[in-house]
CSV table of C-alpha atoms and ligand atoms in Angstrom, one decimal:
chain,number,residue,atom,x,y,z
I,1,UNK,CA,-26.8,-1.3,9.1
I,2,UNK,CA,-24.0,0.9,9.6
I,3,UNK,CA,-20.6,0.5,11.4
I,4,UNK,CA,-22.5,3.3,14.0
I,5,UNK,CA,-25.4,1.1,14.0
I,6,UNK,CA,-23.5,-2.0,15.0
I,7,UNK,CA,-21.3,-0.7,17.5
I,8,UNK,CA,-24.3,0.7,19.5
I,9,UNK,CA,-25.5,-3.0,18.9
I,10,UNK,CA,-22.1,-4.7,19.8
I,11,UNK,CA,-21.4,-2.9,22.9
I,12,UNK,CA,-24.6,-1.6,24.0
I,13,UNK,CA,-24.4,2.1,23.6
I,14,UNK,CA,-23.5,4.6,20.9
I,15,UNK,CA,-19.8,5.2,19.8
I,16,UNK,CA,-18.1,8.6,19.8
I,17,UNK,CA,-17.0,9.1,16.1
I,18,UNK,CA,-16.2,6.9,13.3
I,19,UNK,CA,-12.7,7.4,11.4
I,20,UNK,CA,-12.1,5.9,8.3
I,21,UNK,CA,-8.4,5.5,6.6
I,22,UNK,CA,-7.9,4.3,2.9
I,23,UNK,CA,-6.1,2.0,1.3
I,24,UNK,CA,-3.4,2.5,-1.4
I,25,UNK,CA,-1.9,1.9,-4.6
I,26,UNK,CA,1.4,2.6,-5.8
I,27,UNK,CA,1.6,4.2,-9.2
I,28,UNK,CA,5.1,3.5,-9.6
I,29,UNK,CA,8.6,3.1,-7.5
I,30,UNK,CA,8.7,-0.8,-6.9
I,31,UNK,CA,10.9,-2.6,-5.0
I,32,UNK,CA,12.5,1.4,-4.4
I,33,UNK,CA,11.2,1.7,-0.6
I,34,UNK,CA,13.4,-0.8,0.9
I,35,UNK,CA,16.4,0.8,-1.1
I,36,UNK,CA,16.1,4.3,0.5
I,37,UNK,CA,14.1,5.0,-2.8
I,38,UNK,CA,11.5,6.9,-4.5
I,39,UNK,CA,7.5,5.9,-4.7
I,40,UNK,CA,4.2,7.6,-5.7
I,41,UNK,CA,1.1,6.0,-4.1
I,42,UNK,CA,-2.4,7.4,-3.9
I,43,UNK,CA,-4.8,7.0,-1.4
I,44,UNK,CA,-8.1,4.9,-3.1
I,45,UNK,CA,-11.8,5.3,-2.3
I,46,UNK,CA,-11.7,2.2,-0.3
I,47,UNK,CA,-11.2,2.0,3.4
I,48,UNK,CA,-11.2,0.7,6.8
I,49,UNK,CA,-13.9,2.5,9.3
I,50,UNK,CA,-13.1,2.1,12.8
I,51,UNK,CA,-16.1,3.1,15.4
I,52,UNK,CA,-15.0,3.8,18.5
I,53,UNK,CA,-15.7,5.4,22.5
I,54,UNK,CA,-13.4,5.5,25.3
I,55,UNK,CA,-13.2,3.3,27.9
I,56,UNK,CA,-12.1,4.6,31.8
I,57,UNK,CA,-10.7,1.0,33.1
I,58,UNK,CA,-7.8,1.3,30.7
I,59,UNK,CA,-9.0,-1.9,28.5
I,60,UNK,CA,-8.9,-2.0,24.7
I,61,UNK,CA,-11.7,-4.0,23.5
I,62,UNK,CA,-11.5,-4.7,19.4
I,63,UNK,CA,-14.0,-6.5,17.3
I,64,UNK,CA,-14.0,-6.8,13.5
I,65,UNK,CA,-16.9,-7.0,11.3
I,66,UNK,CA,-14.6,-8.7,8.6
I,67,UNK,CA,-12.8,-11.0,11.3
I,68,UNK,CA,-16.5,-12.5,12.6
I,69,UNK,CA,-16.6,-14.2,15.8
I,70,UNK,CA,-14.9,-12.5,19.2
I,71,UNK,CA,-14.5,-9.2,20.9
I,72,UNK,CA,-10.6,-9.5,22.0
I,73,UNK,CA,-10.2,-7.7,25.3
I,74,UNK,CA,-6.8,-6.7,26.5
I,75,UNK,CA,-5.2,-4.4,28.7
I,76,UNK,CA,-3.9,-0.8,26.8
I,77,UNK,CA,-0.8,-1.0,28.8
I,78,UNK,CA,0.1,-4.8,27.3
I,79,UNK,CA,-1.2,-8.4,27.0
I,80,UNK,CA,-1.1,-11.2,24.5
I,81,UNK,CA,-3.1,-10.9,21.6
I,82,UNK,CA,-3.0,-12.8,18.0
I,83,UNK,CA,-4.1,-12.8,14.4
I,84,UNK,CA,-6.0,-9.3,13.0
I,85,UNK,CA,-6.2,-7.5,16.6
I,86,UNK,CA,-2.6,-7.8,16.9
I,87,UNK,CA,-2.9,-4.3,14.1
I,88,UNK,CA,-5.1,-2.3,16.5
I,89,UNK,CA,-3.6,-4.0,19.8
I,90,UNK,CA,-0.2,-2.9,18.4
I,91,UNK,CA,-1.2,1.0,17.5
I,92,UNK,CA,-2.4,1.2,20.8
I,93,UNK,CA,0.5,0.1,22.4
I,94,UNK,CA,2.1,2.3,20.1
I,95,UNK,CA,0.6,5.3,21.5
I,96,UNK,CA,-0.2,4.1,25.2
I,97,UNK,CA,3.0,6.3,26.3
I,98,UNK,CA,1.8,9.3,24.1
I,99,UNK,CA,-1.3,9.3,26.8
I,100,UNK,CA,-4.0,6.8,25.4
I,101,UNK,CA,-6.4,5.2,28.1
I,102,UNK,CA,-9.1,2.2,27.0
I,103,UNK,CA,-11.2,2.0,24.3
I,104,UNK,CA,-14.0,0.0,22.5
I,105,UNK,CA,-13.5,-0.7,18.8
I,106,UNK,CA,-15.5,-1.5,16.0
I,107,UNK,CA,-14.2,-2.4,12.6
I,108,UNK,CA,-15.9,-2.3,9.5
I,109,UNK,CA,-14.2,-1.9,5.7
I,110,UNK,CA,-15.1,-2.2,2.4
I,111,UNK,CA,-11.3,-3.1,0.9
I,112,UNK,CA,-10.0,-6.6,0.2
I,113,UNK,CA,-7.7,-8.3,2.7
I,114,UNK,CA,-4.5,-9.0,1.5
I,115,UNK,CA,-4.8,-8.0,-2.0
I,116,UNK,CA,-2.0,-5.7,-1.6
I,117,UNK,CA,-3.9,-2.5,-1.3
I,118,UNK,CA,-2.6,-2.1,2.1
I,119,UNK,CA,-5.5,-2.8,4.1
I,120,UNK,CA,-3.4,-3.4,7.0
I,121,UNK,CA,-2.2,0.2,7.3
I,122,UNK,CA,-5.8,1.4,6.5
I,123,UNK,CA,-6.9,-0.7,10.0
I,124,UNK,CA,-3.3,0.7,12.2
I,125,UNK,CA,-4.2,4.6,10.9
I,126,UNK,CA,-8.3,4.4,11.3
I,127,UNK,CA,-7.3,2.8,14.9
I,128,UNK,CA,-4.3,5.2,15.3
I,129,UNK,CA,-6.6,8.4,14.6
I,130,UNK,CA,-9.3,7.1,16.4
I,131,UNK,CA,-7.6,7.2,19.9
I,132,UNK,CA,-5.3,10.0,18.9
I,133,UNK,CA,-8.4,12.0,18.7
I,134,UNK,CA,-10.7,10.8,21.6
I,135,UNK,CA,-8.1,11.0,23.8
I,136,UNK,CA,-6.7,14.8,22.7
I,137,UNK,CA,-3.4,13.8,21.6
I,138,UNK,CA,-1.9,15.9,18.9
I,139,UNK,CA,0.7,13.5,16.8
I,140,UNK,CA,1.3,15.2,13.8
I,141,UNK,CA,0.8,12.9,10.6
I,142,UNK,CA,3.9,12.0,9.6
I,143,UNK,CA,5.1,10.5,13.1
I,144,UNK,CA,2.0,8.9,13.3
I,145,UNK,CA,2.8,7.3,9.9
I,146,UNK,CA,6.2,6.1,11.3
I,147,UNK,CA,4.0,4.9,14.8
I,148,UNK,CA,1.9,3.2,12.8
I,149,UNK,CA,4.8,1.2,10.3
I,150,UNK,CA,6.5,0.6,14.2
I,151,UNK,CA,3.0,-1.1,15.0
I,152,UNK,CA,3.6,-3.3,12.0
I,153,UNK,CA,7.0,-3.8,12.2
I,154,UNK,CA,6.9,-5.1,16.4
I,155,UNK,CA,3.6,-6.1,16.9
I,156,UNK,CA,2.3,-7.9,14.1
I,157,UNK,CA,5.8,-9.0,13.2
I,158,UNK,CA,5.8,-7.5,9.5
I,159,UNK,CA,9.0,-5.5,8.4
I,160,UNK,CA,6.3,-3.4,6.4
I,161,UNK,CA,7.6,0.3,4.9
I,162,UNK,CA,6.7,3.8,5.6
I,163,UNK,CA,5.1,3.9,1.8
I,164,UNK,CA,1.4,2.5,3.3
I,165,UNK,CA,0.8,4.1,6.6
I,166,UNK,CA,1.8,7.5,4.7
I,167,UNK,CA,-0.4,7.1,1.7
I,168,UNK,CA,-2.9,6.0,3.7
I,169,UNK,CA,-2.5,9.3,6.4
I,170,UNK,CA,-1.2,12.0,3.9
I,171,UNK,CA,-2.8,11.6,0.8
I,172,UNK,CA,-5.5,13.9,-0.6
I,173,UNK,CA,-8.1,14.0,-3.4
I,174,UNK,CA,-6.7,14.1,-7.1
I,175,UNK,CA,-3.0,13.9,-6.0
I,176,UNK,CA,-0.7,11.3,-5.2
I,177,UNK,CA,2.3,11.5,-2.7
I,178,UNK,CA,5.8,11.3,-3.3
I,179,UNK,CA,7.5,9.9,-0.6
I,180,UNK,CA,11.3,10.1,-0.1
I,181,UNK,CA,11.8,6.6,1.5
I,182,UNK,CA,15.2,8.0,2.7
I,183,UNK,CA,14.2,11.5,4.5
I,184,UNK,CA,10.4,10.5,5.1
I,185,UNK,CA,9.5,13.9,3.1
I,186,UNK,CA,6.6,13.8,1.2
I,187,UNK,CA,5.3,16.0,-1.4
I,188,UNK,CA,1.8,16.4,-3.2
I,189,UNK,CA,1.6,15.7,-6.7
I,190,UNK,CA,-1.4,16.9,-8.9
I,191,UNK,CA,-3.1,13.1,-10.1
I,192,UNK,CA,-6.5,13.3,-11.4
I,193,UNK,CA,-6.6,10.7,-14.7
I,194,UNK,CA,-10.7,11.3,-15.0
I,195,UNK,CA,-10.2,15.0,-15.8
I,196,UNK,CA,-7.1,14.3,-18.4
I,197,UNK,CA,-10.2,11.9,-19.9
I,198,UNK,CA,-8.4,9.0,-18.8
I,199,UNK,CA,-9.2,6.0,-16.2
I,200,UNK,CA,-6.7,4.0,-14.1
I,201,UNK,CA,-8.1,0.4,-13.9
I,202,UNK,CA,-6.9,-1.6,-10.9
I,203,UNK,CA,-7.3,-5.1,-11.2
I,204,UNK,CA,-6.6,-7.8,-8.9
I,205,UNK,CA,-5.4,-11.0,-10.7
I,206,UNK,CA,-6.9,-12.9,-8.2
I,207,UNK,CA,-3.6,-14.8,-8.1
I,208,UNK,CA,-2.7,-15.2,-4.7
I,209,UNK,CA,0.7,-14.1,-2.9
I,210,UNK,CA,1.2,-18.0,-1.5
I,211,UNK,CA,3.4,-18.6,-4.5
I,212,UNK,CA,6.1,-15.9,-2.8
I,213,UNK,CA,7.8,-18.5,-1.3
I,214,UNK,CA,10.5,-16.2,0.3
I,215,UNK,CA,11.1,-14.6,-2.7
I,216,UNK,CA,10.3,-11.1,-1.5
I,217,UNK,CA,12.7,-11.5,1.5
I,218,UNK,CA,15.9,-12.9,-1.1
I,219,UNK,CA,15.4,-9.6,-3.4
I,220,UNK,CA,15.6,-7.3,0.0
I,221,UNK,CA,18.9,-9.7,0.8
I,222,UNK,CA,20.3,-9.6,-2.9
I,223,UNK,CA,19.7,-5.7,-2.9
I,224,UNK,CA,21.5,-5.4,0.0
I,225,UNK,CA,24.4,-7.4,-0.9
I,226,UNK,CA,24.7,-5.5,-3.8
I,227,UNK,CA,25.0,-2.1,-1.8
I,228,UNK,CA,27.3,-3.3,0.1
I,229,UNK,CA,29.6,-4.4,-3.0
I,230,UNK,CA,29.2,-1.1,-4.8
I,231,UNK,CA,30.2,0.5,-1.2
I,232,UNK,CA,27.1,2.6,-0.7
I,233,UNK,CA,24.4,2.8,2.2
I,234,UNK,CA,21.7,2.1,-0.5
I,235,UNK,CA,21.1,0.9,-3.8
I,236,UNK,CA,19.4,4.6,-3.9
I,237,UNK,CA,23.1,6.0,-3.4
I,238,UNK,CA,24.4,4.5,-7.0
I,239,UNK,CA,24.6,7.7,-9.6
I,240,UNK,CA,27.1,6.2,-12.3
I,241,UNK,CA,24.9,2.8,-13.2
I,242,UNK,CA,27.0,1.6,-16.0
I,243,UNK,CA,29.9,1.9,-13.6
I,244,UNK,CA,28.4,-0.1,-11.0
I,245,UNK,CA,27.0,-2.7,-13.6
I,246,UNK,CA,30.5,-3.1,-15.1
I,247,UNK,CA,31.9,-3.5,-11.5
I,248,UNK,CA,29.6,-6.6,-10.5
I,249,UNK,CA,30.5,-9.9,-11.4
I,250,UNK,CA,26.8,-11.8,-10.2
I,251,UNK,CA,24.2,-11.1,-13.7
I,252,UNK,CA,21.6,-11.7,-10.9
I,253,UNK,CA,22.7,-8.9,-8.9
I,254,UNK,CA,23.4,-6.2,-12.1
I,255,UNK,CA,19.8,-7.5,-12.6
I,256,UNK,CA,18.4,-6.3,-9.1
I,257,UNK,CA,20.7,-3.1,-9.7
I,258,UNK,CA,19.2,-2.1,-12.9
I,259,UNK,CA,16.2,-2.1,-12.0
I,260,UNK,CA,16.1,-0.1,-8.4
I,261,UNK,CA,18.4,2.4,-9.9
I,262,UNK,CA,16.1,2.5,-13.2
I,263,UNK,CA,12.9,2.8,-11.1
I,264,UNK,CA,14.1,5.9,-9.0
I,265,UNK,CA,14.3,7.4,-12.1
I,266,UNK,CA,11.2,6.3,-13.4
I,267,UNK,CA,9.3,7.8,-10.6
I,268,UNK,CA,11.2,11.2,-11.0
I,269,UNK,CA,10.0,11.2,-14.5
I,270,UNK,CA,6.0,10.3,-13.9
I,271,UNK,CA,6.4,13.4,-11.3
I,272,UNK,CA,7.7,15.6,-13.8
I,273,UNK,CA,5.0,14.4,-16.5
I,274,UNK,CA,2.3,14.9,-13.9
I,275,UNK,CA,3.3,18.4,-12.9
I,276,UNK,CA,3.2,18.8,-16.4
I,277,UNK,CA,0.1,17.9,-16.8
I,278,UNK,CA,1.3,15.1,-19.1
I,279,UNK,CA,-0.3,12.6,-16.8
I,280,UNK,CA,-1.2,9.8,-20.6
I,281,UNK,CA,2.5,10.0,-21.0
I,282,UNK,CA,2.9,8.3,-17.7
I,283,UNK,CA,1.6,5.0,-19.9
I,284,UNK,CA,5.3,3.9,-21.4
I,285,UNK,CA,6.7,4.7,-17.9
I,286,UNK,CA,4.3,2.2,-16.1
I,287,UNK,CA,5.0,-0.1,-19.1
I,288,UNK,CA,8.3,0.4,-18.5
I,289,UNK,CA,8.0,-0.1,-15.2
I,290,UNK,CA,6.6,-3.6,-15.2
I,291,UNK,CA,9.0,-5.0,-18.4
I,292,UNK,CA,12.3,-4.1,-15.4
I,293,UNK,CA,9.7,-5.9,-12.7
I,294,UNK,CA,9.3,-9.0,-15.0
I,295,UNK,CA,12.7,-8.6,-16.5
I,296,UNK,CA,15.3,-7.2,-14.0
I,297,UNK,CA,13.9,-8.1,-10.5
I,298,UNK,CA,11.9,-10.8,-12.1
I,299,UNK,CA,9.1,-10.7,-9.7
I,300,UNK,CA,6.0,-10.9,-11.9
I,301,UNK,CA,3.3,-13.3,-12.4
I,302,UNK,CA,2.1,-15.0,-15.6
I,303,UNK,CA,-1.4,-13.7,-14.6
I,304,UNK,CA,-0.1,-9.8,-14.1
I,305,UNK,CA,2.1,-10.0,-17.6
I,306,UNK,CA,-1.2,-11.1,-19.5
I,307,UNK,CA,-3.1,-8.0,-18.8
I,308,UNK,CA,-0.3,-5.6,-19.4
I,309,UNK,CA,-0.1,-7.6,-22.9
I,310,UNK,CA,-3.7,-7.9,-22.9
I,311,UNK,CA,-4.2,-3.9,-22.3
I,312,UNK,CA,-1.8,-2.6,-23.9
I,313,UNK,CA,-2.8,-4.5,-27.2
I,314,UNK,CA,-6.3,-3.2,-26.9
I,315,UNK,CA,-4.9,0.2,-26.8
I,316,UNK,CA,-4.3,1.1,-23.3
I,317,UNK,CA,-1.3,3.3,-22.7
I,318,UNK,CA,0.4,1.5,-20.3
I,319,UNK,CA,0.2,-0.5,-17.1
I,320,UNK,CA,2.2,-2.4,-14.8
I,321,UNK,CA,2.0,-5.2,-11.4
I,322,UNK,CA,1.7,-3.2,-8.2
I,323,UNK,CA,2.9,-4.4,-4.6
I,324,UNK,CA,5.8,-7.1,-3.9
I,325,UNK,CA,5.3,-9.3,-6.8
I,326,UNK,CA,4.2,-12.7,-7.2
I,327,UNK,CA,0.5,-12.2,-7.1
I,328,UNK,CA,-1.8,-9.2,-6.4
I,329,UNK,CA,-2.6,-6.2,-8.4
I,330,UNK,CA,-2.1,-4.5,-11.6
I,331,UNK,CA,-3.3,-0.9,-12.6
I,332,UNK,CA,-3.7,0.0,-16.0
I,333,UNK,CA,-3.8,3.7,-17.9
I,334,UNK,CA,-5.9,4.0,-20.3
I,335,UNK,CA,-8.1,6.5,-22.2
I,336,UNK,CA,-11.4,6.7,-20.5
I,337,UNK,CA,-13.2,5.7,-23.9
I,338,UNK,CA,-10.6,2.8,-24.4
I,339,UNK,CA,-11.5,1.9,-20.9
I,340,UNK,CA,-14.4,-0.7,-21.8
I,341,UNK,CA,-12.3,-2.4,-24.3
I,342,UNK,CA,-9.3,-2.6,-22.6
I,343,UNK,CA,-11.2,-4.3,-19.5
I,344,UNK,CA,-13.0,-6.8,-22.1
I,345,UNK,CA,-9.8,-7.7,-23.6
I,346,UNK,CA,-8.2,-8.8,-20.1
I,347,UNK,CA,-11.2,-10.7,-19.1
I,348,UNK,CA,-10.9,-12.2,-22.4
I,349,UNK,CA,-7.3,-13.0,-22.0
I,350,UNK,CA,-8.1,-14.8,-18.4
I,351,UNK,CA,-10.7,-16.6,-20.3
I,352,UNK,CA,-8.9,-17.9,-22.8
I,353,UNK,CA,-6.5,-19.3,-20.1
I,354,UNK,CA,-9.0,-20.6,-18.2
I,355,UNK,CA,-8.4,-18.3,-15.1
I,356,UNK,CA,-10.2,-17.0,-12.4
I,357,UNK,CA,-12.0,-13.6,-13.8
I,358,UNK,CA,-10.1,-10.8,-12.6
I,359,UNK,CA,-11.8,-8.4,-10.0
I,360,UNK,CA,-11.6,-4.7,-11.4
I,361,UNK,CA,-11.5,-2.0,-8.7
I,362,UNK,CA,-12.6,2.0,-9.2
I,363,UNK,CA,-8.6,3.5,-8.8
I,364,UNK,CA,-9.5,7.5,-8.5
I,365,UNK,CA,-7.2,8.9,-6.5
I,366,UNK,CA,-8.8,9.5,-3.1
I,367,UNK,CA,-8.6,11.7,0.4
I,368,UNK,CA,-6.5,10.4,3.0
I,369,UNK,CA,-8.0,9.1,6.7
I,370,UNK,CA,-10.0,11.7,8.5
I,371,UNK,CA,-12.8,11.6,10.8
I,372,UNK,CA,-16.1,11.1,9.8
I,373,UNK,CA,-18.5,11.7,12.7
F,401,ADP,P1,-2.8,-5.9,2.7
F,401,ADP,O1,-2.3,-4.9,3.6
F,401,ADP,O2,-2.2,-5.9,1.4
F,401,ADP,O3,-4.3,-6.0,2.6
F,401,ADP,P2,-1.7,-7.6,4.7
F,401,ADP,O4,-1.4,-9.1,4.8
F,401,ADP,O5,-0.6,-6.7,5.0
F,401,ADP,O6,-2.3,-7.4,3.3
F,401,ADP,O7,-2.8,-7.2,5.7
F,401,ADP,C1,-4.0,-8.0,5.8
F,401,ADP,C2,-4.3,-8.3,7.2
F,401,ADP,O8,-4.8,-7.1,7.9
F,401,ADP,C3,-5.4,-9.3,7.4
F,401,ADP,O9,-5.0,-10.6,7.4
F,401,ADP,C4,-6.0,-8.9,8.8
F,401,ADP,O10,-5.1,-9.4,9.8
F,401,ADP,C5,-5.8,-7.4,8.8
F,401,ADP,N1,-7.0,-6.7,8.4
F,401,ADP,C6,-7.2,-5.9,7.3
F,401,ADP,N2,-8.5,-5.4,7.3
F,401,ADP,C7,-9.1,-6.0,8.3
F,401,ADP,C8,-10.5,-5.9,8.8
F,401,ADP,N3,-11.4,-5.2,8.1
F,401,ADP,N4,-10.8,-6.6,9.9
F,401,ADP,C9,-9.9,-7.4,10.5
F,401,ADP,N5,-8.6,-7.4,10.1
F,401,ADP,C10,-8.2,-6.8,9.0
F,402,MG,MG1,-0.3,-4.7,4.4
């Protein structure tokens, strides 16, 4: 049964559209966003669906088909709410002074929860575009990007970025987005690995983010510390890096330093390699990438640094961890005939470890959220 089918089923009578927003992954620019950096995501085929029909007594009513259990009813204007609806709730509070009334909300998606892929900002921009167009308002996609990271950031309590409601709202087939973390401005790159007969493998290590332990929250500290020595706004702001590595005394801080500065660059350079149509030679950059991730901000995971070794021993060109660090995902470049081997070799390198199997995930760059019906 479909998510139309169920809604009609759930709240006895049929739904007005169906929108459906993706999820992301970040092809490079890691721990950049936070710096007033660079970053490159792509929107993926997987998404969150959101059902939905108006209501006229001013009540949001939000169900999940991932969540199970309740309908959570609460007031549009305000009202306590907890745990997933807090994402919708919040979106709509978001917009309740832009004009939206009520609504009934059905949830259905086909990407995994917490596995960095941003299936959070999927839900906030599949709820966000959902009332936006039932009710008539026109918000134009880039403030309802920055509505949506608001959403995050005061209802659900998550000082999320602008990268993963943007990818998830502005992206389009066979490109990904640059996104100036700084200005907001976004630009289209051309990103299509199956026509340069290659194939980007996402794989989640299945190694779970509990091991974070505040780590995520000391590099945004350490980063900022380090702007703040170097006498700039952002760690985007340094230009003369040898400079401001001979000018800090902490080795852990020239560590964080290195890499942000490094990685701005790095996502300059897959931008001009794509728009070259050079997109294999992105490989070493992505490899590149994750040796300053493991190295320099030292945010990798045993699991993640076994299939870049794994990969690129099998022939790959290159691949690096996405997201935060400390568990999650890894994407992987690779020739599309290489593909087989190189996914055989990584399962055989979890093996060998005794590991969970990794879960591979079809990464072709995908259309942002739109409606469907
Ligand atoms: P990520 O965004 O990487 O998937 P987050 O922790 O930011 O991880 O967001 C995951 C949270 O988003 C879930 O814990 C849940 O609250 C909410 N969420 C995502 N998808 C759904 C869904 N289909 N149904 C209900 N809640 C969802
Ligand atoms: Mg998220």
């Amino acid at each position: 049964m479909n998510v139309r089918e169920r809604f009609a089923e759930v709240f006895g009578r049929p739904p007005e559209g169906v929108w459906r927003a993706p999820g992301r992954i970040n092809l490079i620019g890691e721990h950049t966003d936070y710096n007033d950096g660079l970053v490159l995501p792509f929107a993926l085929p997987m998404g969150v669906s959101v059902a939905a029909a108006r209501r006229d007594d001013g009540v949001l009513e939000v169900r999940s088909l991932q969540a199970g259990g309740e309908t959570v009813r609460v007031p549009v204007a305000g009202g306590s709410v907890s745990g997933w609806a807090t994402y919708p709730v919040g979106m709509a509070w978001v917009l309740h002074e832009y004009g939206i009334g009520g609504a009934s909300l059905l949830v259905d998606s086909d990407l995994p929860q917490g596995a960095g892929l941003s299936s959070s900002a999927a839900l906030l921009c599949a709820t966000g575009l959902a009332l936006c167009d039932l009710y008539g308002v026109e918000v134009e996609r880039p403030e309802l990007a920055r509505l949506a990271q608001r959403a995050e950031w005061d209802f659900a309590g998550v000082p999320s970025g602008l990268m993963d409601p943007s990818a998830s709202l502005l992206a389009t087939a066979g490109h990904a987005l640059m996104l100036d973390c700084r200005s907001g401005l976004s630009s289209r790159v051309p990103f299509a690995p199956e026509e340069a007969g290659l194939t980007l493998l996402a794989i989640d290590t299945r190694a779970g983010h509990t091991l974070a332990d505040g780590g995520y929250a000391r590099r945004r500290a350490e980063c900022e510390r380090a702007a703040g020595l170097l006498g700039v706004a952002a760690l985007r702001d340094v230009k003369d890096l040898a400079g401001a590595l001979g000018s800090l005394r902490d080795p852990v801080l020239r560590r964080r330093v290195q890499h942000v500065v490094t990685e701005n660059h790095r996502v300059e350079a897959a931008v001009g390699l794509l728009r070259a149509g050079a997109a294999a030679e992105l490989g070493a950059l992505l490899t590149a990438s994750h040796l300053s991730l493991r190295d320099q901000f030292e945010v990798s995971w045993p699991q993640a640094d076994a299939v870049v070794d794994a990969a690129t021993r099998a022939g790959a060109r290159g691949g690096r961890m996405v997201g935060g660090g400390f568990g999650g995902s890894v994407i992987v470049l690779t020739a599309a005939d290489r593909a087989e081997r190189t996914r055989a070799a990584v399962e055989e390198a979890f093996a060998a470890r005794g590991w969970a199997a990794p879960a591979f995930l079809a990464a072709t760059p995908s259309q942002g959220a739109r409606r469907l019906a």
